[in-house]
């Protein structure tokens, strides 16, 4: 059990790429913490720096109150699960699980017994004598988790452990992982590029871009109030509508139409200011032409199963909205889209930051 | 109609043509096979003939040649010497090439590929006849003439470049994550090499070992130059000494000894083929 503190942590690769840029971050004891971002954002480098596989260029890193910035990987008391699981092909499953114990010089019978215990906890009883090549992807993943657990580390590091599984299995493994982490209650840092995974699993999420944290918060905070346009565009299974708009009194002009200024932004923007209106397709309402809303013509109709994703175009403005099945319009219909006022966000066009919500938590250090 | 019948051969003519081309092909294959098979056939048959000549013929069926060959005191010692040279050289080559290939595979140094290809180029030079004089002088100055160590060092030096080159490919196939996961658990470099890398590249090490054994077993030039006394000469050199009093090659002893000499190599081939099935492409399928 341990918390993790990073202060101005920086990693510059030879050649000058700043993979991690002056990062201040605190991960709480027992937390399931997700590092989320597109590829190349530095999330995996950060995880490898936590593991000690990359040496930080500057800054400090503490795990459980101990400065480990300059310690080699083996001395940090962390366990890492790799994207490809890194199971040793020549060892049986139980020997794979027991390998960390072998390094710790645990006696052979003891480590076999412990490996069997951990293995049975993860439902691997019948597989202990097999080789990794004889296991399915999901089973391999559980062996990799079992091996990390057998080590009883202070900190788990998971590098996209679900990305090699097929879609159905991934959902199963996701629930399994969440339950396991709650049981074990070991601080876990989880790297993913899949926002749905991060939202579903994590206690807190750090959304990263270009080596910096663009937003830090709970899944609910990150989903409801993306702190800036990058996070707004990244979080959500359906991409948030981000429409250029101009403040005009109590309303926002969007293309030819207008929509009321959300209460959250009232008094924070000045007349004529250029802003970006952010509204998730799920939080928009399709209304008949003539009612209040952004007017346009239905151009695309996509079936999402339980609902339809309707694309409405009005000149330059393209806005998407979800509609319950059965209530979908026809392509070519003139309609209006009304963003739900309480759920509509306003971003400043100048810097891309959210208007009217508490200053983004970005790199704040909590006590 | 008539013109079409001329341009399109009838069905039976096609069959005849296909048959003839098949026949020609098989005839060619048989000739080529015979060219390579006859010497081998001689090797298997001649030792059992009382008076072998260079013809391949049904042997008279005797073991007298083997009795005679074992009567020669140099025969058993030479086979033993060959074994010593082969095993010791291979031990050095496998160990040294293993470490070197691992390092070359893992450490990024400028000009690494150039180094590797230069090494490969050198491998054919070091043990080749071009380097014989300097090698002889070197070993002479080191005082290692007529010693196993001298021969072993030269042979190992000759095999190492190619061995490193081949092994590096095997090392490259070991995913970095295998080692990194072990390192995160606290394994030392030595433990990683012993527990993870070596078992995973074992087919590669086996390739190097068998290839090295065969190379040393068959090497004539280096022990011939560096070994002075017959009791230290390996089989490849001793086979050169089977002459009759008249100065003619003694085919009875020569053929029997040749068969004995080739058995270990064939056995090795069968062992490796059986054990590894010649899936010598390295790495691990997941």
PDB file of C-alpha atoms in Angstrom, chain B residues 8-127:
ATOM      1  CA  UNK B   8      -3.811 -27.640 -81.891  1.00  0.00           C
ATOM      2  CA  UNK B   9      -2.009 -30.932 -81.177  1.00  0.00           C
ATOM      3  CA  UNK B  10      -4.266 -33.874 -80.540  1.00  0.00           C
ATOM      4  CA  UNK B  11      -4.874 -35.090 -77.012  1.00  0.00           C
ATOM      5  CA  UNK B  12      -2.715 -38.174 -77.360  1.00  0.00           C
ATOM      6  CA  UNK B  13       0.210 -36.103 -78.636  1.00  0.00           C
ATOM      7  CA  UNK B  14      -0.087 -33.909 -75.539  1.00  0.00           C
ATOM      8  CA  UNK B  15       0.005 -36.935 -73.269  1.00  0.00           C
ATOM      9  CA  UNK B  16       3.095 -38.276 -75.019  1.00  0.00           C
ATOM     10  CA  UNK B  17       4.818 -34.934 -74.739  1.00  0.00           C
ATOM     11  CA  UNK B  18       3.996 -34.659 -71.006  1.00  0.00           C
ATOM     12  CA  UNK B  19       5.242 -38.213 -70.504  1.00  0.00           C
ATOM     13  CA  UNK B  20       8.518 -37.510 -72.281  1.00  0.00           C
ATOM     14  CA  UNK B  21       9.201 -34.318 -70.375  1.00  0.00           C
ATOM     15  CA  UNK B  22       8.481 -36.142 -67.104  1.00  0.00           C
ATOM     16  CA  UNK B  23      10.845 -38.899 -68.151  1.00  0.00           C
ATOM     17  CA  UNK B  24      13.589 -36.430 -68.991  1.00  0.00           C
ATOM     18  CA  UNK B  25      13.101 -34.705 -65.667  1.00  0.00           C
ATOM     19  CA  UNK B  26      13.347 -37.941 -63.655  1.00  0.00           C
ATOM     20  CA  UNK B  27      16.372 -39.026 -65.642  1.00  0.00           C
ATOM     21  CA  UNK B  28      18.064 -35.764 -64.781  1.00  0.00           C
ATOM     22  CA  UNK B  29      17.169 -36.095 -61.085  1.00  0.00           C
ATOM     23  CA  UNK B  30      18.466 -39.652 -61.003  1.00  0.00           C
ATOM     24  CA  UNK B  31      21.764 -38.613 -62.563  1.00  0.00           C
ATOM     25  CA  UNK B  32      22.253 -35.753 -60.116  1.00  0.00           C
ATOM     26  CA  UNK B  33      21.294 -37.948 -57.153  1.00  0.00           C
ATOM     27  CA  UNK B  34      23.659 -40.676 -58.280  1.00  0.00           C
ATOM     28  CA  UNK B  35      26.461 -38.155 -58.548  1.00  0.00           C
ATOM     29  CA  UNK B  36      26.032 -37.278 -54.855  1.00  0.00           C
ATOM     30  CA  UNK B  37      24.919 -40.680 -53.625  1.00  0.00           C
ATOM     31  CA  UNK B  38      27.738 -42.791 -55.027  1.00  0.00           C
ATOM     32  CA  UNK B  39      30.491 -41.473 -52.732  1.00  0.00           C
ATOM     33  CA  UNK B  40      28.195 -41.976 -49.748  1.00  0.00           C
ATOM     34  CA  UNK B  41      27.374 -45.458 -50.916  1.00  0.00           C
ATOM     35  CA  UNK B  42      31.073 -46.175 -51.182  1.00  0.00           C
ATOM     36  CA  UNK B  43      31.571 -44.859 -47.642  1.00  0.00           C
ATOM     37  CA  UNK B  44      28.968 -47.270 -46.310  1.00  0.00           C
ATOM     38  CA  UNK B  45      29.994 -50.325 -48.379  1.00  0.00           C
ATOM     39  CA  UNK B  46      33.776 -50.171 -48.805  1.00  0.00           C
ATOM     40  CA  UNK B  47      34.708 -50.657 -45.123  1.00  0.00           C
ATOM     41  CA  UNK B  48      33.097 -54.102 -45.222  1.00  0.00           C
ATOM     42  CA  UNK B  49      35.062 -55.253 -48.237  1.00  0.00           C
ATOM     43  CA  UNK B  50      38.316 -57.192 -47.882  1.00  0.00           C
ATOM     44  CA  UNK B  51      39.913 -55.479 -50.857  1.00  0.00           C
ATOM     45  CA  UNK B  52      38.142 -52.167 -51.445  1.00  0.00           C
ATOM     46  CA  UNK B  53      39.009 -50.069 -54.457  1.00  0.00           C
ATOM     47  CA  UNK B  54      37.367 -46.895 -55.723  1.00  0.00           C
ATOM     48  CA  UNK B  55      34.433 -48.816 -57.223  1.00  0.00           C
ATOM     49  CA  UNK B  56      31.091 -49.099 -55.508  1.00  0.00           C
ATOM     50  CA  UNK B  57      30.451 -52.815 -55.271  1.00  0.00           C
ATOM     51  CA  UNK B  58      28.708 -55.320 -53.047  1.00  0.00           C
ATOM     52  CA  UNK B  59      31.184 -55.878 -50.171  1.00  0.00           C
ATOM     53  CA  UNK B  60      32.608 -59.284 -49.366  1.00  0.00           C
ATOM     54  CA  UNK B  61      31.366 -58.801 -45.806  1.00  0.00           C
ATOM     55  CA  UNK B  62      34.102 -58.600 -43.207  1.00  0.00           C
ATOM     56  CA  UNK B  63      34.903 -56.659 -40.074  1.00  0.00           C
ATOM     57  CA  UNK B  64      38.621 -57.215 -40.481  1.00  0.00           C
ATOM     58  CA  UNK B  65      39.167 -53.634 -41.663  1.00  0.00           C
ATOM     59  CA  UNK B  66      37.752 -52.304 -38.383  1.00  0.00           C
ATOM     60  CA  UNK B  67      39.921 -54.710 -36.388  1.00  0.00           C
ATOM     61  CA  UNK B  68      42.970 -53.457 -38.289  1.00  0.00           C
ATOM     62  CA  UNK B  69      42.064 -49.821 -37.890  1.00  0.00           C
ATOM     63  CA  UNK B  70      41.658 -50.192 -34.115  1.00  0.00           C
ATOM     64  CA  UNK B  71      45.023 -51.922 -34.085  1.00  0.00           C
ATOM     65  CA  UNK B  72      46.559 -48.583 -35.023  1.00  0.00           C
ATOM     66  CA  UNK B  73      47.279 -46.812 -31.718  1.00  0.00           C
ATOM     67  CA  UNK B  74      46.613 -43.384 -33.228  1.00  0.00           C
ATOM     68  CA  UNK B  75      43.030 -44.127 -34.195  1.00  0.00           C
ATOM     69  CA  UNK B  76      41.350 -44.145 -30.804  1.00  0.00           C
ATOM     70  CA  UNK B  77      43.480 -41.249 -29.551  1.00  0.00           C
ATOM     71  CA  UNK B  78      42.697 -39.218 -32.630  1.00  0.00           C
ATOM     72  CA  UNK B  79      38.960 -39.677 -32.224  1.00  0.00           C
ATOM     73  CA  UNK B  80      39.358 -38.715 -28.583  1.00  0.00           C
ATOM     74  CA  UNK B  81      41.427 -35.661 -29.579  1.00  0.00           C
ATOM     75  CA  UNK B  82      38.764 -34.619 -32.062  1.00  0.00           C
ATOM     76  CA  UNK B  83      36.147 -34.898 -29.334  1.00  0.00           C
ATOM     77  CA  UNK B  84      38.228 -32.799 -26.928  1.00  0.00           C
ATOM     78  CA  UNK B  85      38.817 -30.101 -29.539  1.00  0.00           C
ATOM     79  CA  UNK B  86      35.179 -30.060 -30.615  1.00  0.00           C
ATOM     80  CA  UNK B  87      33.642 -29.955 -27.152  1.00  0.00           C
ATOM     81  CA  UNK B  88      36.050 -27.392 -25.754  1.00  0.00           C
ATOM     82  CA  UNK B  89      35.793 -25.126 -28.791  1.00  0.00           C
ATOM     83  CA  UNK B  90      32.015 -25.312 -28.814  1.00  0.00           C
ATOM     84  CA  UNK B  91      31.846 -24.567 -25.088  1.00  0.00           C
ATOM     85  CA  UNK B  92      33.886 -21.404 -25.627  1.00  0.00           C
ATOM     86  CA  UNK B  93      31.975 -20.392 -28.758  1.00  0.00           C
ATOM     87  CA  UNK B  94      28.510 -20.890 -27.269  1.00  0.00           C
ATOM     88  CA  UNK B  95      29.331 -19.049 -24.059  1.00  0.00           C
ATOM     89  CA  UNK B  96      31.208 -16.159 -25.651  1.00  0.00           C
ATOM     90  CA  UNK B  97      28.860 -15.778 -28.624  1.00  0.00           C
ATOM     91  CA  UNK B  98      25.870 -15.909 -26.266  1.00  0.00           C
ATOM     92  CA  UNK B  99      27.107 -13.017 -24.177  1.00  0.00           C
ATOM     93  CA  UNK B 100      28.295 -11.031 -27.180  1.00  0.00           C
ATOM     94  CA  UNK B 101      25.098 -11.537 -29.183  1.00  0.00           C
ATOM     95  CA  UNK B 102      22.959 -10.583 -26.174  1.00  0.00           C
ATOM     96  CA  UNK B 103      24.919  -7.398 -25.674  1.00  0.00           C
ATOM     97  CA  UNK B 104      24.856  -6.532 -29.377  1.00  0.00           C
ATOM     98  CA  UNK B 105      21.144  -7.189 -29.531  1.00  0.00           C
ATOM     99  CA  UNK B 106      20.305  -5.052 -26.505  1.00  0.00           C
ATOM    100  CA  UNK B 107      22.740  -2.171 -26.560  1.00  0.00           C
ATOM    101  CA  UNK B 108      22.345   0.517 -29.170  1.00  0.00           C
ATOM    102  CA  UNK B 109      25.770   1.571 -30.357  1.00  0.00           C
ATOM    103  CA  UNK B 110      26.528   3.560 -33.479  1.00  0.00           C
ATOM    104  CA  UNK B 111      27.791   1.418 -36.333  1.00  0.00           C
ATOM    105  CA  UNK B 112      26.503  -1.795 -34.798  1.00  0.00           C
ATOM    106  CA  UNK B 113      25.373  -3.328 -38.055  1.00  0.00           C
ATOM    107  CA  UNK B 114      28.639  -2.418 -39.749  1.00  0.00           C
ATOM    108  CA  UNK B 115      30.466  -4.149 -36.905  1.00  0.00           C
ATOM    109  CA  UNK B 116      28.326  -7.261 -37.338  1.00  0.00           C
ATOM    110  CA  UNK B 117      28.896  -7.519 -41.060  1.00  0.00           C
ATOM    111  CA  UNK B 118      32.607  -6.890 -40.645  1.00  0.00           C
ATOM    112  CA  UNK B 119      32.645  -9.722 -38.111  1.00  0.00           C
ATOM    113  CA  UNK B 120      30.938 -12.015 -40.560  1.00  0.00           C
ATOM    114  CA  UNK B 121      33.429 -11.125 -43.235  1.00  0.00           C
ATOM    115  CA  UNK B 122      36.301 -11.876 -40.880  1.00  0.00           C
ATOM    116  CA  UNK B 123      34.971 -15.271 -39.935  1.00  0.00           C
ATOM    117  CA  UNK B 124      35.902 -16.658 -43.317  1.00  0.00           C
ATOM    118  CA  UNK B 125      39.333 -15.038 -43.163  1.00  0.00           C
ATOM    119  CA  UNK B 126      40.519 -15.958 -39.662  1.00  0.00           C
ATOM    120  CA  UNK B 127      40.368 -19.701 -40.194  1.00  0.00           C
TER     121      UNK B 127
END
